Amino acid sequence: MALRLMMKPPLSSSKGLLFFYLVVLFSCSQSIDAQTNQTNATTDPSEVRALISIFQQWDLQAPDTWNISGEPCSGTALTTSFSEFEDPSNNPAIRCDCSFNASTVCHITSLRVFGLDKRGVIPDEILELPYLDFLKIDKNFFSGSLPAFIGNLSRLGLLSIAQNNFSGPIPKEIGNLKKLYLLYINSCGLSAEIPSSFANLKEMRIVWASDNAFTGKIPDFVGNWTKLTQLRFEGNSFEGPIPSSFSNLTSLNSLRIGDIYNGSSSSLDFVRNLKNLTDLVLRNVLLTGNFPSYITELQSLQKLDLSFNNLTGQIPSTLFNMNSLIYLFLGNNSLSGSIPSQKSETLQTIDLSYNFLSGNLPSWVNSRLQLNFVANNFTLNSSNIRVLPGLECLQRSFPCFRNAPRYANFSLNCGGPAIIADGIQFEAENRTLGPAKFNVTSTQKWAVSNAGLFADRQNQQFVENNGGQVRSTNTPELYETSRISPGSLRYYGLGLENGPYTVRLFFAETGFPERTSGSWRSLARRVFDVYIQGARRLRDFDISKEAGGVQRAISRNFTTNVTANHLEIHLFWAGKGTSGTPEDGYYGPSISAISVVPNFIPTVSGIPPSNPKEKNHTALIAGVTVPVVALALILIFAIIYVKRKKEDDDEEVLLGISPRPNTFTYSELKAATEDFSPSNKLGEGGFGPVYKGTLSDGRVVAVKQLSVASNQGKDQFVAEIATISAVQHRNLVKLLGCCIGGNRRLLVYEYLVNKSLDQALWGKQDLHLDWPTRFNICLSTARGLAYLHEESMPRIVHRDVKASNILLDAELCPKISDFGLAKLYDDKKTHITTRAAGTIGYLAPEYAMRGHLTEKVDVFGFGVLALEIISGRPNSYNSVENDRIYLLEWAWTLHENNQLLSLLDPKLVEFDEDEALRMIRVALLCIQASPSMRPPMSRVVGMLAGDIEVTNVTTKPSYITDWDFKDVTGTFMDESQTSIPSDHSGSDIKSKNKIISDADDQPVLSPLNISGFRESFGEGR
């Protein structure tokens, strides 16, 4: 039967066509033989009609190579060569089997429409091709839902629909394709859970299902696809854990799973049996546990990526000696110990950044390797610094210029040369980066770090050049290059003066086509997150979407605080968007330029070195000025020294504090507070009142006037000054100075306009704390505590974490206040036995009963605080039903009944359900009975931010039932203490809530079931 496919008439003459056909026929002997043997075979008429209809709907034209003389099953349609069938010139293509009915009937067995930008839906006529065993229609613009009738093509062995614009779930009927062994559904817009019917697909060899919106748990039945050789599940919304049944997939040579944010954590135990693996990528999938030694038994492994998990323990020495391993990515875990001393010649790329590794660097370290060792605790010597210059500035404490700032700004042309744009000098940032590389500028002013390998990309370039085609900007030269990364790209400002800064980030999408082009390439989506100082400031940021198209400039401004003289900007690919469009391995963050400027008048220049013409002039000025200044300084110091000698002991004690706090005179503070007028009183804490004041320079401050009757003597006062002066963080209230003399003790803090969190949550303040604000308050408070516990020098336990000690600035950013109760603890000690000080309702059991103090006491208080933020009520509230009076008890009840969202404040009309559940579960972890079961604050930050999995919450702590709740607003102390006299009953409630073990200030014993409580926590378990 002749085939008429609604084609355009051929351009050549019939004689020319005949000659062409003869050349084709006589040049392909195998195809000629096949055609000669099947001269009498014709294509099934019903299939011809179906093919005509399909081609009409898809606006396709059959190439002459197989549509010979109008017969579909002819020419290359009869080839037995797969390469000939896949030839780009043979597209669209079919293949036929003409062995039916004594070789007189041909059936179409393969249909290939590849990368032709065809639009429309999958038509019903596909069902009229029942002999199809090969359907490849990827890289088009097909849309609509994937039709269920595909499940009736029972002969299908290959189904490839990747990189299209479909929507909706996978039909469960696909599970009927029991002969299916190759499934390519990556980047095609599918969503929902993988149907349970897929358990029938036991012939699977290759499954690519990345870059979709699949949800739910990774099905356990995947472990029954025992013939699998490749599995890709990256870039979806799966929940953990990775099923242990994966251990059955012993034929796997490539396993890629990425970006699991919810569900349970996963173990690596299933990998033990996968001896044939060459490519193992389990990035950001909630892996926990010690790094397993059996990984080294996977002797064929070439690439191993376990980054962004929570693996602990030491790196096995044999890992670095694996003969086949080339790429190793273990960054952003919690690994400890040292780097193995020996390494195979094969291993060339190693990312160990953001762990807790220590010790000396091994002798095999050299500059020819791709190495990223940023943010660890290595011991570095001069030889290490020569090989990896600048690494000393990028260790965990970022020590360069700590407390000795040198700069106050920096601007970078990312991936490009130095330029001046819009009056700003942008430094060159065009040194070579690789999959595991960092660069520190020679001035140690800024640095850049990259980690990640572009998957399936031959050209591993980390700079995008666009030729200056960016529009909608007066500075197109700023967008001629952009730095790109496949995973994690960090920029650091080093030696910056502490204070508020504006960070401006410049973007332009130059690698993707316009979304309106209608091409399959226009389906490309670059999506990434941006963190500044650890806080996520942009989520799912899509440059072209935000800019209104590609080749269009866009910038974003952010205000942030620099603390510890260090700024970090982190661009992170969280597995979203596409990774194979417009070409394989094209994804991850991209940035064109960065500008960081202070929002204050700096005391350091932050200006690049002067040019040669200015040098002589500058030298002359310096020659005259320096001696004069030096002489003046000597005289000033001499005067200060003589004056100090004459002052009393209370003033002299400040000389031992480093850095020395600013001092105010009593008359200054008296004038600032209008003689400590009651109208300026902000509140009263356990050690005395706090007043609002305005200094002579116009600064508004908070003055804490420590009462003479307070138990905080000179030593405690000095300790408080030293403690607060030693730490600076954007989520800690800043100490501006102090006043000491005679019996007067005053501290001067920055003033926070929105006062304390408890007033905002349930006080009289008219503040609307919506969900994003509450979540940020919780996360930022966690960051402040993590800093106190793990990063500040000295390390600090606050001991009284509660809502009234969280103050809010004008932007409702939280700052932790009141370090009067914070005591330093020695790094070498696992705990401190000390006198209890804190507030009932927030006190950890082991601290309340035994004075057992570790940072886990603050973790407990933070857990209570988080529940209060979520619920909008204090931890004890008598105006509700009996079973809801005590917040902790109510929260655990809701957890047991799977009703956690009932805990949310009714005022919250809108909220992020995932964030809310995550926040509640983290809070419940924090209030576990045993200190060892409470996570450290750094892990709390990671769980809240969604960077790591929320550990499973265990059963209700026994103290919930053992504690006879009567009045959690009261206080209790050691058994040796007694109740205060009744004439103190009218004193400030906050004073009552303080636990002070000094005999002169004895608070009320709380009516608790002490025996049961002590029994539950006798050993802190």
PDB file of C-alpha atoms in Angstrom, residues 460-564:
ATOM      1  CA  GLN A 460      34.188  20.959  32.764  1.00  0.00           C
ATOM      2  CA  GLN A 461      34.205  24.750  32.486  1.00  0.00           C
ATOM      3  CA  PHE A 462      33.367  26.895  35.483  1.00  0.00           C
ATOM      4  CA  VAL A 463      33.047  30.235  33.682  1.00  0.00           C
ATOM      5  CA  GLU A 464      30.307  31.248  31.265  1.00  0.00           C
ATOM      6  CA  ASN A 465      31.212  33.791  28.568  1.00  0.00           C
ATOM      7  CA  ASN A 466      28.346  35.582  26.846  1.00  0.00           C
ATOM      8  CA  GLY A 467      30.059  38.086  24.557  1.00  0.00           C
ATOM      9  CA  GLY A 468      28.459  41.140  26.111  1.00  0.00           C
ATOM     10  CA  GLN A 469      24.922  40.455  24.921  1.00  0.00           C
ATOM     11  CA  VAL A 470      23.188  41.257  28.212  1.00  0.00           C
ATOM     12  CA  ARG A 471      20.409  43.829  27.967  1.00  0.00           C
ATOM     13  CA  SER A 472      18.497  46.046  30.412  1.00  0.00           C
ATOM     14  CA  THR A 473      21.621  47.419  32.046  1.00  0.00           C
ATOM     15  CA  ASN A 474      23.927  50.422  31.764  1.00  0.00           C
ATOM     16  CA  THR A 475      26.896  48.218  32.649  1.00  0.00           C
ATOM     17  CA  PRO A 476      26.835  45.287  30.195  1.00  0.00           C
ATOM     18  CA  GLU A 477      30.565  44.788  30.738  1.00  0.00           C
ATOM     19  CA  LEU A 478      29.723  43.532  34.219  1.00  0.00           C
ATOM     20  CA  TYR A 479      27.849  40.574  32.742  1.00  0.00           C
ATOM     21  CA  GLU A 480      30.283  39.442  30.066  1.00  0.00           C
ATOM     22  CA  THR A 481      31.302  36.538  32.289  1.00  0.00           C
ATOM     23  CA  SER A 482      29.695  34.613  35.085  1.00  0.00           C
ATOM     24  CA  ARG A 483      31.046  32.050  37.488  1.00  0.00           C
ATOM     25  CA  ILE A 484      29.093  28.802  37.365  1.00  0.00           C
ATOM     26  CA  SER A 485      29.187  25.796  39.640  1.00  0.00           C
ATOM     27  CA  PRO A 486      27.626  22.342  39.613  1.00  0.00           C
ATOM     28  CA  GLY A 487      26.941  22.326  43.319  1.00  0.00           C
ATOM     29  CA  SER A 488      28.394  24.623  45.932  1.00  0.00           C
ATOM     30  CA  LEU A 489      30.015  27.990  45.231  1.00  0.00           C
ATOM     31  CA  ARG A 490      31.145  30.142  48.139  1.00  0.00           C
ATOM     32  CA  TYR A 491      32.626  33.622  48.291  1.00  0.00           C
ATOM     33  CA  TYR A 492      34.285  34.931  51.432  1.00  0.00           C
ATOM     34  CA  GLY A 493      35.091  38.413  52.625  1.00  0.00           C
ATOM     35  CA  LEU A 494      38.105  38.251  54.937  1.00  0.00           C
ATOM     36  CA  GLY A 495      39.400  40.800  57.415  1.00  0.00           C
ATOM     37  CA  LEU A 496      36.243  42.899  57.187  1.00  0.00           C
ATOM     38  CA  GLU A 497      35.456  45.408  59.873  1.00  0.00           C
ATOM     39  CA  ASN A 498      32.475  44.209  61.860  1.00  0.00           C
ATOM     40  CA  GLY A 499      29.174  45.925  61.265  1.00  0.00           C
ATOM     41  CA  PRO A 500      26.192  46.076  58.897  1.00  0.00           C
ATOM     42  CA  TYR A 501      26.847  45.743  55.161  1.00  0.00           C
ATOM     43  CA  THR A 502      24.897  45.794  51.918  1.00  0.00           C
ATOM     44  CA  VAL A 503      25.608  42.811  49.724  1.00  0.00           C
ATOM     45  CA  ARG A 504      24.660  43.250  46.071  1.00  0.00           C
ATOM     46  CA  LEU A 505      24.618  40.213  43.794  1.00  0.00           C
ATOM     47  CA  PHE A 506      24.515  40.592  40.008  1.00  0.00           C
ATOM     48  CA  PHE A 507      22.977  37.922  37.776  1.00  0.00           C
ATOM     49  CA  ALA A 508      22.161  37.325  34.110  1.00  0.00           C
ATOM     50  CA  GLU A 509      21.124  34.048  32.489  1.00  0.00           C
ATOM     51  CA  THR A 510      23.397  33.636  29.497  1.00  0.00           C
ATOM     52  CA  GLY A 511      23.484  29.881  29.028  1.00  0.00           C
ATOM     53  CA  PHE A 512      19.832  29.036  28.391  1.00  0.00           C
ATOM     54  CA  PRO A 513      17.532  29.976  25.482  1.00  0.00           C
ATOM     55  CA  GLU A 514      14.403  32.053  25.866  1.00  0.00           C
ATOM     56  CA  ARG A 515      11.487  30.213  27.428  1.00  0.00           C
ATOM     57  CA  THR A 516       9.173  31.489  24.740  1.00  0.00           C
ATOM     58  CA  SER A 517      11.159  29.875  21.933  1.00  0.00           C
ATOM     59  CA  GLY A 518       9.043  26.716  21.932  1.00  0.00           C
ATOM     60  CA  SER A 519      12.149  24.559  21.751  1.00  0.00           C
ATOM     61  CA  TRP A 520      12.746  21.678  24.106  1.00  0.00           C
ATOM     62  CA  ARG A 521      15.855  23.575  25.140  1.00  0.00           C
ATOM     63  CA  SER A 522      13.602  26.332  26.484  1.00  0.00           C
ATOM     64  CA  LEU A 523      12.485  23.888  29.164  1.00  0.00           C
ATOM     65  CA  ALA A 524      15.840  24.426  30.872  1.00  0.00           C
ATOM     66  CA  ARG A 525      15.593  25.819  34.382  1.00  0.00           C
ATOM     67  CA  ARG A 526      18.537  27.000  36.467  1.00  0.00           C
ATOM     68  CA  VAL A 527      17.316  26.985  40.053  1.00  0.00           C
ATOM     69  CA  PHE A 528      19.485  27.481  43.135  1.00  0.00           C
ATOM     70  CA  ASP A 529      19.534  28.931  46.648  1.00  0.00           C
ATOM     71  CA  VAL A 530      21.567  31.811  48.026  1.00  0.00           C
ATOM     72  CA  TYR A 531      22.768  31.961  51.625  1.00  0.00           C
ATOM     73  CA  ILE A 532      24.430  34.971  53.237  1.00  0.00           C
ATOM     74  CA  GLN A 533      26.063  34.470  56.615  1.00  0.00           C
ATOM     75  CA  GLY A 534      24.336  31.098  56.796  1.00  0.00           C
ATOM     76  CA  ALA A 535      20.824  32.473  56.322  1.00  0.00           C
ATOM     77  CA  ARG A 536      18.944  31.509  53.177  1.00  0.00           C
ATOM     78  CA  ARG A 537      18.090  34.763  51.438  1.00  0.00           C
ATOM     79  CA  LEU A 538      16.943  33.398  48.068  1.00  0.00           C
ATOM     80  CA  ARG A 539      15.153  30.089  47.703  1.00  0.00           C
ATOM     81  CA  ASP A 540      14.597  28.402  44.334  1.00  0.00           C
ATOM     82  CA  PHE A 541      16.065  31.442  42.624  1.00  0.00           C
ATOM     83  CA  ASP A 542      15.562  31.322  38.852  1.00  0.00           C
ATOM     84  CA  ILE A 543      17.531  34.082  37.132  1.00  0.00           C
ATOM     85  CA  SER A 544      15.648  34.218  33.835  1.00  0.00           C
ATOM     86  CA  LYS A 545      12.283  34.060  35.563  1.00  0.00           C
ATOM     87  CA  GLU A 546      13.144  36.899  37.927  1.00  0.00           C
ATOM     88  CA  ALA A 547      14.771  39.011  35.198  1.00  0.00           C
ATOM     89  CA  GLY A 548      11.959  38.499  32.708  1.00  0.00           C
ATOM     90  CA  GLY A 549      14.036  36.545  30.215  1.00  0.00           C
ATOM     91  CA  VAL A 550      17.555  35.457  29.326  1.00  0.00           C
ATOM     92  CA  GLN A 551      20.384  37.874  28.556  1.00  0.00           C
ATOM     93  CA  ARG A 552      18.758  40.342  30.932  1.00  0.00           C
ATOM     94  CA  ALA A 553      20.528  41.779  33.953  1.00  0.00           C
ATOM     95  CA  ILE A 554      19.124  41.602  37.441  1.00  0.00           C
ATOM     96  CA  SER A 555      20.610  42.345  40.844  1.00  0.00           C
ATOM     97  CA  ARG A 556      19.514  41.702  44.390  1.00  0.00           C
ATOM     98  CA  ASN A 557      20.475  43.715  47.486  1.00  0.00           C
ATOM     99  CA  PHE A 558      20.722  42.249  50.976  1.00  0.00           C
ATOM    100  CA  THR A 559      21.577  43.755  54.329  1.00  0.00           C
ATOM    101  CA  THR A 560      23.680  41.577  56.578  1.00  0.00           C
ATOM    102  CA  ASN A 561      25.937  41.867  59.590  1.00  0.00           C
ATOM    103  CA  VAL A 562      29.592  40.943  59.507  1.00  0.00           C
ATOM    104  CA  THR A 563      30.779  39.384  62.698  1.00  0.00           C
ATOM    105  CA  ALA A 564      34.170  37.919  63.544  1.00  0.00           C
TER     106      ALA A 564
END
